[in-house]
PDB file of C-alpha atoms in Angstrom:
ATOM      1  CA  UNK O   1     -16.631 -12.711 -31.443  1.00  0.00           C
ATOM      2  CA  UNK O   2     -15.787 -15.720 -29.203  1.00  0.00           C
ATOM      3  CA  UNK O   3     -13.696 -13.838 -27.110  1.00  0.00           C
ATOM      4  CA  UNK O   4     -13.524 -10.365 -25.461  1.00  0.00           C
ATOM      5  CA  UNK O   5     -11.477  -8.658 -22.686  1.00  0.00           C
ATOM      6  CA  UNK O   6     -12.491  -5.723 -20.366  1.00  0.00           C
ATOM      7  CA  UNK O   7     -11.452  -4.200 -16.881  1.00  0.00           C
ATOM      8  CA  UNK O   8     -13.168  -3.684 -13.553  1.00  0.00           C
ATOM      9  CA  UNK O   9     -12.396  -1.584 -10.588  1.00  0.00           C
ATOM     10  CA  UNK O  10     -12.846  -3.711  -7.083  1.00  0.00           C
ATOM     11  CA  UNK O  11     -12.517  -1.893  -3.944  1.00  0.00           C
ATOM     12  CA  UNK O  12      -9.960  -3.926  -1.332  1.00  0.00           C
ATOM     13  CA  UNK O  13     -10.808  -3.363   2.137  1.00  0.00           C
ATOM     14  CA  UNK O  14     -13.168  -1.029   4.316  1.00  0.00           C
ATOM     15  CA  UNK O  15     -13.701   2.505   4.710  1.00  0.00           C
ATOM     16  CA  UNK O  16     -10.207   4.051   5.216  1.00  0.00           C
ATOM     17  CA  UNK O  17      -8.747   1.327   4.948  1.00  0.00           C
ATOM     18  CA  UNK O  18      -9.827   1.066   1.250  1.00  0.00           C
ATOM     19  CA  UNK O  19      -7.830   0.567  -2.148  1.00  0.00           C
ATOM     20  CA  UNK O  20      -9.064   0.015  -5.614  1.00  0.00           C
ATOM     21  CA  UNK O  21      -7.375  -1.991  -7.859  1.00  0.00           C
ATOM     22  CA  UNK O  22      -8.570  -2.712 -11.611  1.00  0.00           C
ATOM     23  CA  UNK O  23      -9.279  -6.436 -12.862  1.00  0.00           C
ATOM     24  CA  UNK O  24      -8.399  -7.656 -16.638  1.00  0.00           C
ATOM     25  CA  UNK O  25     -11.264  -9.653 -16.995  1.00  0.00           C
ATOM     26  CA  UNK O  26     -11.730 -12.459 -20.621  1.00  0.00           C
ATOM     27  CA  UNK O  27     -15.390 -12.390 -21.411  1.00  0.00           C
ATOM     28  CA  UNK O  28     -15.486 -16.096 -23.279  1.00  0.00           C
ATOM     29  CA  UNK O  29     -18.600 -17.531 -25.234  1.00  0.00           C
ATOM     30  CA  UNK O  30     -19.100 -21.308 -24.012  1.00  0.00           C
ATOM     31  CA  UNK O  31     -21.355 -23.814 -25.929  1.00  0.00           C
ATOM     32  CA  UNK O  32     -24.168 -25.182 -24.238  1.00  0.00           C
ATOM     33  CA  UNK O  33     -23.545 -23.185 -21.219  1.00  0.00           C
ATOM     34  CA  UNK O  34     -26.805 -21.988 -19.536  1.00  0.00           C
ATOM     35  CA  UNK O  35     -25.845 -19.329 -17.228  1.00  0.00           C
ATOM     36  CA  UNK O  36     -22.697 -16.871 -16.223  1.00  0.00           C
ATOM     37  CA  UNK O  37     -19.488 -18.089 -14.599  1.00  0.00           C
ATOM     38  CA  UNK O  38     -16.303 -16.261 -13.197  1.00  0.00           C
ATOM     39  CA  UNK O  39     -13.040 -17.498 -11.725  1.00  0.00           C
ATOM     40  CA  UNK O  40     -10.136 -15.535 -10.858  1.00  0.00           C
ATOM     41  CA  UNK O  41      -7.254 -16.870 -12.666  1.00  0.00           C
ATOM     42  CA  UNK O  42      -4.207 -14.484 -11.245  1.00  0.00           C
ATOM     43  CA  UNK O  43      -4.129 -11.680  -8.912  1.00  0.00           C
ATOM     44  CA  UNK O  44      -5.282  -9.219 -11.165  1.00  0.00           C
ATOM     45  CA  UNK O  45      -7.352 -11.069 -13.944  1.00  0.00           C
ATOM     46  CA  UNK O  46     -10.200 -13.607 -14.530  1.00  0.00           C
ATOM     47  CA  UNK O  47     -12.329 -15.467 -16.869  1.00  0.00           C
ATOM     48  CA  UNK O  48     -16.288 -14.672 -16.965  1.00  0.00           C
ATOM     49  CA  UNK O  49     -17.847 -17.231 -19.573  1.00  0.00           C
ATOM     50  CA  UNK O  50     -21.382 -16.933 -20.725  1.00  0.00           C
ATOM     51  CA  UNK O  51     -23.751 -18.453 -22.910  1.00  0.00           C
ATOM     52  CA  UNK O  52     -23.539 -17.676 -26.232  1.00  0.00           C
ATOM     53  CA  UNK O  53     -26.747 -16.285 -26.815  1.00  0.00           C
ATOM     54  CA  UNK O  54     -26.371 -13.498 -23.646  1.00  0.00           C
ATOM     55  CA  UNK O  55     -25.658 -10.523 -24.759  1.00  0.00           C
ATOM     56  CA  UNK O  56     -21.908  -8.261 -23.452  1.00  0.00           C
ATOM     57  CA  UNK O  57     -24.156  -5.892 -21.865  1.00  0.00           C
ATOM     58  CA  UNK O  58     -25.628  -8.405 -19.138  1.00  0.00           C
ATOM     59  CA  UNK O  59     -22.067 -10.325 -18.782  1.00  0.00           C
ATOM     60  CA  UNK O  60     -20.893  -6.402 -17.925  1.00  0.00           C
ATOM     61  CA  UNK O  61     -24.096  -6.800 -15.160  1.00  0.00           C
ATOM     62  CA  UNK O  62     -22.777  -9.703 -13.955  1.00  0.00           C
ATOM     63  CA  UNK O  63     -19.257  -8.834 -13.769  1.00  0.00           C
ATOM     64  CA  UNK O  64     -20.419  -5.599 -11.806  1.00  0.00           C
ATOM     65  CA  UNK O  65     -22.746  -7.674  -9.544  1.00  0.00           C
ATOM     66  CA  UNK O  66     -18.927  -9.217  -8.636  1.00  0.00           C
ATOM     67  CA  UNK O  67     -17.099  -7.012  -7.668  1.00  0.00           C
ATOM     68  CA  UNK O  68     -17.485  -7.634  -3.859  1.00  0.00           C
ATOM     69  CA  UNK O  69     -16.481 -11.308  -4.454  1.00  0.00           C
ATOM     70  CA  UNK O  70     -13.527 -10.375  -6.709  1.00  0.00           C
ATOM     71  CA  UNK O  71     -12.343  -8.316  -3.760  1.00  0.00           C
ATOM     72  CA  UNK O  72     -12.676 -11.394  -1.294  1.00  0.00           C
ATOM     73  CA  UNK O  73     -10.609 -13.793  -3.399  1.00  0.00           C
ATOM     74  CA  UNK O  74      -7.998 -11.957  -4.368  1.00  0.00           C
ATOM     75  CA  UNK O  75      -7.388 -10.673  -1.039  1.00  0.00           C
ATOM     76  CA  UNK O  76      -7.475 -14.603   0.303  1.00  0.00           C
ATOM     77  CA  UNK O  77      -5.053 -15.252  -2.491  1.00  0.00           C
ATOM     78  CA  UNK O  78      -1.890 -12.790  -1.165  1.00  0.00           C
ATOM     79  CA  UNK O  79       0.465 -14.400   0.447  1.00  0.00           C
ATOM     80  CA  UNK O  80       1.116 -12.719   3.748  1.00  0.00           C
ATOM     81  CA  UNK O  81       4.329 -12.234   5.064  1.00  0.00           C
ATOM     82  CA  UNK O  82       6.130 -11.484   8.666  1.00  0.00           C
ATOM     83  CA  UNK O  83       7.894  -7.858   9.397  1.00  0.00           C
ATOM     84  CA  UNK O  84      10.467 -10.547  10.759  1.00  0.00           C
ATOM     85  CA  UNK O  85      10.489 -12.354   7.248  1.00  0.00           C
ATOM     86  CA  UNK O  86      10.956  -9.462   5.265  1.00  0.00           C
ATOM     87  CA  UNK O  87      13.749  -8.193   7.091  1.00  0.00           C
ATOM     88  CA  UNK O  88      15.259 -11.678   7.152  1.00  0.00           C
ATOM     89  CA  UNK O  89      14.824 -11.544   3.019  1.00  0.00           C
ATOM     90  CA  UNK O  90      15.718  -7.933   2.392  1.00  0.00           C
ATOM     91  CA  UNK O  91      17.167  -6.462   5.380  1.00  0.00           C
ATOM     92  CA  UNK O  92      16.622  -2.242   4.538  1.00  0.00           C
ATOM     93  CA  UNK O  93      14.416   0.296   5.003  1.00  0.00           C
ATOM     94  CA  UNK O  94      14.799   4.004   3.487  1.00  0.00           C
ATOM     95  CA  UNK O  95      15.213   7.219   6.468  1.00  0.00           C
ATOM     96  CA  UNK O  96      15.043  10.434   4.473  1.00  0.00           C
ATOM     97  CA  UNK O  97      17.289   9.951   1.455  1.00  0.00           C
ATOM     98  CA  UNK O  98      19.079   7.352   2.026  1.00  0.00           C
ATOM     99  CA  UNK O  99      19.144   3.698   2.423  1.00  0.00           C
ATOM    100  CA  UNK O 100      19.623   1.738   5.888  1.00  0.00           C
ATOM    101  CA  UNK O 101      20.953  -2.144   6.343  1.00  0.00           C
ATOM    102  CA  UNK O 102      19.123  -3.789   9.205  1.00  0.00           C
ATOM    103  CA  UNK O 103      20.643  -6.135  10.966  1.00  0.00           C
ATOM    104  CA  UNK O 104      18.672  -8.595  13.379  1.00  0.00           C
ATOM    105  CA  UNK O 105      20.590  -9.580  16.124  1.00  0.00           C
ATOM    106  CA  UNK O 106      19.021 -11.699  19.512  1.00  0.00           C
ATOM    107  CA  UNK O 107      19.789  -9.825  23.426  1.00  0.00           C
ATOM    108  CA  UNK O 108      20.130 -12.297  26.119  1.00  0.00           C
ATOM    109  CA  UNK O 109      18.959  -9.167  28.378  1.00  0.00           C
ATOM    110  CA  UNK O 110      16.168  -6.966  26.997  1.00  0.00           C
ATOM    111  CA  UNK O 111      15.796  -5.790  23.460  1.00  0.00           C
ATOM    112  CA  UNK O 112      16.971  -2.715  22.222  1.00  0.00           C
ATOM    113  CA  UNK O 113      17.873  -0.963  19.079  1.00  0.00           C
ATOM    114  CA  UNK O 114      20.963   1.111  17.515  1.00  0.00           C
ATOM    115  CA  UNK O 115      20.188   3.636  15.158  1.00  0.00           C
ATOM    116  CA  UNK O 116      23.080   4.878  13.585  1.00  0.00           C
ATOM    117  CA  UNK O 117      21.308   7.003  10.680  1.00  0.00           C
ATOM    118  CA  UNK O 118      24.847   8.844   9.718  1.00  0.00           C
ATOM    119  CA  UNK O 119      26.513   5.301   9.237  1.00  0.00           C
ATOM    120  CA  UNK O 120      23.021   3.995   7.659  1.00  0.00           C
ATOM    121  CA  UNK O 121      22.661   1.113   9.835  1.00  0.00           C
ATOM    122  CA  UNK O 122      20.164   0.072  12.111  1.00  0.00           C
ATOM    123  CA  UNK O 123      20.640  -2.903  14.510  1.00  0.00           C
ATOM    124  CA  UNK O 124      17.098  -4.389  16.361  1.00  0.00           C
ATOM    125  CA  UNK O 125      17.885  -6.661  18.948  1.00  0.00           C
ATOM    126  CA  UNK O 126      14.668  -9.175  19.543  1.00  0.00           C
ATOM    127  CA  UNK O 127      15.110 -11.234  22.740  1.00  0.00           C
ATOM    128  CA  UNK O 128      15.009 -15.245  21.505  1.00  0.00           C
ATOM    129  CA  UNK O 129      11.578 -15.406  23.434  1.00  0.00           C
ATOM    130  CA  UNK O 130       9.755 -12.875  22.465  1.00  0.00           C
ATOM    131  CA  UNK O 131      11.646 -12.636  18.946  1.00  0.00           C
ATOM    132  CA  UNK O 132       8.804 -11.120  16.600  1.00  0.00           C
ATOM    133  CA  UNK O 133       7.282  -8.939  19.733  1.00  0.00           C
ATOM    134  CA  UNK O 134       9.728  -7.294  19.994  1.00  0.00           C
ATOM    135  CA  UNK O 135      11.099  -6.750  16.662  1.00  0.00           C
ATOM    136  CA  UNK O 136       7.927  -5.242  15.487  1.00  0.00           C
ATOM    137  CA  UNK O 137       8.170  -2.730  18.660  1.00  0.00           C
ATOM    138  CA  UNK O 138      11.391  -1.791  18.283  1.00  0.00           C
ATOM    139  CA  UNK O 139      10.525  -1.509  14.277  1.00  0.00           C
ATOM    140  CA  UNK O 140       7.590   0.458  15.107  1.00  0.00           C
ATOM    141  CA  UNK O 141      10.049   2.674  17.711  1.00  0.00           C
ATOM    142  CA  UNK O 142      12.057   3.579  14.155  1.00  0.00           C
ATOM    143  CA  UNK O 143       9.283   4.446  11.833  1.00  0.00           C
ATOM    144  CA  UNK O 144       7.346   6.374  14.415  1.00  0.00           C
ATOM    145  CA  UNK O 145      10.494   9.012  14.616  1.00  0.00           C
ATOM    146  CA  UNK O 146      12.050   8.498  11.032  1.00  0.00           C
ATOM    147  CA  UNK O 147       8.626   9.315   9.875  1.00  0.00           C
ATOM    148  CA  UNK O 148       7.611  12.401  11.981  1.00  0.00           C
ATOM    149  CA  UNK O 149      11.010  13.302  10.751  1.00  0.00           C
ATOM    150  CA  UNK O 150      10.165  12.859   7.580  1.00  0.00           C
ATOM    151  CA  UNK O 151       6.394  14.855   7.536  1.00  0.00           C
ATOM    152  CA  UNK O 152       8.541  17.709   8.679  1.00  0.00           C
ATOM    153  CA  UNK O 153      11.139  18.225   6.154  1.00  0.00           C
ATOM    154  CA  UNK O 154       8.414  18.238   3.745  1.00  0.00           C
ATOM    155  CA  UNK O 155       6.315  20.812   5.665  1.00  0.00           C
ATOM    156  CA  UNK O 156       8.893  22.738   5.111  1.00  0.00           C
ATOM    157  CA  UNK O 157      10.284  22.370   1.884  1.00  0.00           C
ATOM    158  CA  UNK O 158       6.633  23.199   0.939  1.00  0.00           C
ATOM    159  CA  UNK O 159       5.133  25.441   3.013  1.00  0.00           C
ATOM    160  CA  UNK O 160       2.261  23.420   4.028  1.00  0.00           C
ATOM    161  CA  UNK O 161       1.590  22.669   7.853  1.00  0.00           C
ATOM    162  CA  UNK O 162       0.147  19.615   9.772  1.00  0.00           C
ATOM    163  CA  UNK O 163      -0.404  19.035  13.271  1.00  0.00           C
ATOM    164  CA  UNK O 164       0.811  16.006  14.404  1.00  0.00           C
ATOM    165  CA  UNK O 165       1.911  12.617  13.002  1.00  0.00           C
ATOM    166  CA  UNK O 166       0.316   9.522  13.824  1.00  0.00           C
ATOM    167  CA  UNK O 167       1.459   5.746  12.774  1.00  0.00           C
ATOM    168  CA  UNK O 168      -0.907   3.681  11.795  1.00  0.00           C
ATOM    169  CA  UNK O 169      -0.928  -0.386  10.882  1.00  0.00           C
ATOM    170  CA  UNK O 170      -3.380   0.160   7.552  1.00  0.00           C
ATOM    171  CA  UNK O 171      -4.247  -2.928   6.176  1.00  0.00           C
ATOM    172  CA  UNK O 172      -4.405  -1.242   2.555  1.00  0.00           C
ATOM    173  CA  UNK O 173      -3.532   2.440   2.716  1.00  0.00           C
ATOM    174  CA  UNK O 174      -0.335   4.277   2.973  1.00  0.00           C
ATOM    175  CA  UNK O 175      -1.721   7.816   4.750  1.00  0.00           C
ATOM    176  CA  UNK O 176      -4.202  10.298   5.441  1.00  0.00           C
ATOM    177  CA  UNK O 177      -5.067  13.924   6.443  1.00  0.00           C
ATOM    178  CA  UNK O 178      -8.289  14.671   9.227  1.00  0.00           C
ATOM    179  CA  UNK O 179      -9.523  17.933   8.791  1.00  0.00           C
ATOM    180  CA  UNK O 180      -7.750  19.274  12.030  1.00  0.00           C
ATOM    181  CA  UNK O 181      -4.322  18.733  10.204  1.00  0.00           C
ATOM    182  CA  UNK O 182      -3.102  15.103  11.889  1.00  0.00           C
ATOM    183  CA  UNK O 183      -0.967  13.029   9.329  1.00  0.00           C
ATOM    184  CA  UNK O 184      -1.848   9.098   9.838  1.00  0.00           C
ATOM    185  CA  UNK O 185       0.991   7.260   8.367  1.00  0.00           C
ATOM    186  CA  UNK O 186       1.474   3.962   7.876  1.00  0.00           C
ATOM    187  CA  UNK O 187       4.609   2.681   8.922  1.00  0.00           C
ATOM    188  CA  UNK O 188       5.302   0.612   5.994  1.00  0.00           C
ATOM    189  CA  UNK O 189       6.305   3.904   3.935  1.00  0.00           C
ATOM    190  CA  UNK O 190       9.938   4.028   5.585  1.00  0.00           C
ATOM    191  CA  UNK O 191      10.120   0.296   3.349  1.00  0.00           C
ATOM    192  CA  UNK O 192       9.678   2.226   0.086  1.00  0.00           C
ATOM    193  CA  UNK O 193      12.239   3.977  -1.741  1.00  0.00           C
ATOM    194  CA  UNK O 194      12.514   7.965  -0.926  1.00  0.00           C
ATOM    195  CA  UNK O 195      10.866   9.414  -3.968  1.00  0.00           C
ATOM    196  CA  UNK O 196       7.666   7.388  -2.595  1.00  0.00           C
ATOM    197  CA  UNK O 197       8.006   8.502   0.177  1.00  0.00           C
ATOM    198  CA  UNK O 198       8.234  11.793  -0.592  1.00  0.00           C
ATOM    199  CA  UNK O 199       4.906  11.604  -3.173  1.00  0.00           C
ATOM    200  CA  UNK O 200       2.879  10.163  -0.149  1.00  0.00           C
ATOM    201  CA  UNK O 201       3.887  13.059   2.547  1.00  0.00           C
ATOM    202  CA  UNK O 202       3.411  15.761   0.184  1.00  0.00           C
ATOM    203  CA  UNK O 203       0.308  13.910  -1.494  1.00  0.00           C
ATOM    204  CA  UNK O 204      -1.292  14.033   2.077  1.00  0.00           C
ATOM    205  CA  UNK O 205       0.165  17.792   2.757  1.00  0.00           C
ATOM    206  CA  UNK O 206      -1.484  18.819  -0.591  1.00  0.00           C
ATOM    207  CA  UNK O 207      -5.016  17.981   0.717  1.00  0.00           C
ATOM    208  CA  UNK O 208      -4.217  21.155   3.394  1.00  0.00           C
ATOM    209  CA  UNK O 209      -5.140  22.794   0.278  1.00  0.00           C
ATOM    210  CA  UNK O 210      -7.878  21.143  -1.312  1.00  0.00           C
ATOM    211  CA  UNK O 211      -9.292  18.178  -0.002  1.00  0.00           C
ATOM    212  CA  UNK O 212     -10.639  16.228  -2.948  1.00  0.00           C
ATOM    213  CA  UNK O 213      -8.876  14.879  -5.613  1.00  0.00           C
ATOM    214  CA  UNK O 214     -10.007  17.281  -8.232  1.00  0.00           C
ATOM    215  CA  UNK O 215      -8.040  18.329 -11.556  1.00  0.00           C
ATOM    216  CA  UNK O 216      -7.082  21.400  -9.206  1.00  0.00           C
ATOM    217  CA  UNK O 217      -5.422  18.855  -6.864  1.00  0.00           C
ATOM    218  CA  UNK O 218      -3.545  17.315  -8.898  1.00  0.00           C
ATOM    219  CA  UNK O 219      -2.358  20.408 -10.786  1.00  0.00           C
ATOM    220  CA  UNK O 220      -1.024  21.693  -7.212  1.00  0.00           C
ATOM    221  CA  UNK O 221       0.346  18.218  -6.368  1.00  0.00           C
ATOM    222  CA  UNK O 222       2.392  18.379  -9.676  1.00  0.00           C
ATOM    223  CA  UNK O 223       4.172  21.960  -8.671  1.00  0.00           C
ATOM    224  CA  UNK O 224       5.082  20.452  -4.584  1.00  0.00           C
ATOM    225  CA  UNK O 225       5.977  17.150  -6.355  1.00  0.00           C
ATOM    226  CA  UNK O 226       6.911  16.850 -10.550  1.00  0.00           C
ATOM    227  CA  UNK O 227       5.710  13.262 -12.002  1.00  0.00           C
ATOM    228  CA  UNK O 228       2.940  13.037  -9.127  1.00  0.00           C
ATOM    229  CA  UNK O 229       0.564  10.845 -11.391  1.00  0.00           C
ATOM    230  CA  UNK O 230       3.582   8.447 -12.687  1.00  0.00           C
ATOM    231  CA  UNK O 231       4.509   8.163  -9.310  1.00  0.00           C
ATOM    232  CA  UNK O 232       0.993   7.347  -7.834  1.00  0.00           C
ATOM    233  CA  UNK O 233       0.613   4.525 -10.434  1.00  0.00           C
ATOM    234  CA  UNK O 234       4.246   2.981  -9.317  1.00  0.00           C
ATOM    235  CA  UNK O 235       3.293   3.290  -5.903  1.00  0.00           C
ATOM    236  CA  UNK O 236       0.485   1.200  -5.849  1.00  0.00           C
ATOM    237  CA  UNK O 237       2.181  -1.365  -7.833  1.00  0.00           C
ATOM    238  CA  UNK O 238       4.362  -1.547  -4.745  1.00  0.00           C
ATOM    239  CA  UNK O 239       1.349  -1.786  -2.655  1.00  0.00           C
ATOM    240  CA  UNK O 240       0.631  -5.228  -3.754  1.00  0.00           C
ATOM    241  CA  UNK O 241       3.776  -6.663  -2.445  1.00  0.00           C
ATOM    242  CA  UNK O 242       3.990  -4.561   0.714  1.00  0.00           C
ATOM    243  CA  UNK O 243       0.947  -4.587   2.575  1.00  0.00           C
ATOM    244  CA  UNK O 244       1.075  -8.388   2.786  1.00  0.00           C
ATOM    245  CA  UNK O 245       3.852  -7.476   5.221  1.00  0.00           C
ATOM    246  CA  UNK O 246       2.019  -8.515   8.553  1.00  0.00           C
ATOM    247  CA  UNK O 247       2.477  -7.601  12.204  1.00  0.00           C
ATOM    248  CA  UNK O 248       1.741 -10.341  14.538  1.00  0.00           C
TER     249      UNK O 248
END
């Protein structure tokens, strides 16, 4: 067999700011090739070639020695993108249940920002000089209290508690729960369409009850929130496209 395809799991980022995507990988045989060679040939595959006499098991060993360089290059290879861009390119966001039209707008005077959730519209007003500054604070101003808003009509649609909210800029995940009950959010989740956001609130407010992710977990997760799994997987699809949204 000339030719053989497998997957690897490469971990994006540090720590808690970690993600793990999986990498189709093409195991080739090359002729007169005298040691192992991988390139990353899209986002999410590559090409290892080896010698023809090496065995799969020590191209597997290779590919698993990797891993950490996988990560590098296909995080050098996303194309990063400004909040100001986005909103330019597809100007809404998602409070609650429904869908919001931004509109950008420049003040000669300060900025400042209209939030008229009942009419879902949401003007930010930049000043021309410090245009992206202030968009992202006045963006930030939004998500910080559509959010909070958010955690709390799931706490109590479900019954679970937290403590506080806290936004976060994560360079690769959406949210977390500490052990003393604070909800770190990232502020990206008011881009995504409500039934995401409602898996990742109640996905964090499920851990008040266990705090792996353990077949018990998910079992819970799936009575707060039907389709949990399906919607995990579509989520981090999204998460390719969105966290190379980039504050300044």
């Amino acid at each position: 067999m000339n030719e053989r395809e497998v997957s690897v799991d490469v971990q994006l980022g540090e720590n808690e700011n970690s993600r793990t995507e999986r990498i189709a990988v093409k195991i080739k045989n090359v002729p007169n090739s005298r040691s192992f060679k991988i390139r990353l040939t899209d986002k999410n595959t590559a090409i290892l070639t080896k010698p023809r006499y090496a065995s799969i098991k020590e191209a597997l060993e290779f590919l698993n020695s990797c891993t950490s360089w996988l990560a590098k290059q296909i995080l050098a290879t996303r194309k990063k993108i400004s909040l100001a861009e986005f909103l330019q390119n597809s100007p809404k966001i998602y409070h609650l249940d429904s869908e919001i039209s931004v509109e950008i707008i420049v003040s000669r005077t300060s900025p400042f920002m209209l939030a008229d959730t009942q009419n879902k519209k949401l003007v930010l007003a930049p000043t021309q000089e410090n245009f992206e500054t202030d968009l992202e604070n006045l963006f930030l101003k939004f998500a910080t209290k559509s959010l909070a808003e958010l955690a709390d009509v799931n706490s109590k649609e479900t019954g679970l508690n937290f403590t506080k909210t806290s936004i976060r800029d994560q360079s690769s995940r959406w949210a977390s729960r500490s052990s003393s009950g604070t909800l770190s959010l990232n502020w990206r989740i008011i881009l995504l369409e409500p039934q995401y956001q409602t898996y990742i609130i109640r996905h964090e407010l499920a851990h008040t009850k266990f705090m792996d992710h353990s077949v018990s977990f998910w079992i819970f997760l799936n009575r707060i929130c039907p389709n949990a799994q399906r919607l995990d997987k579509e989520v981090e699809a999204k998460a390719k496209e969105i966290f190379n949204i980039q504050l300044t």
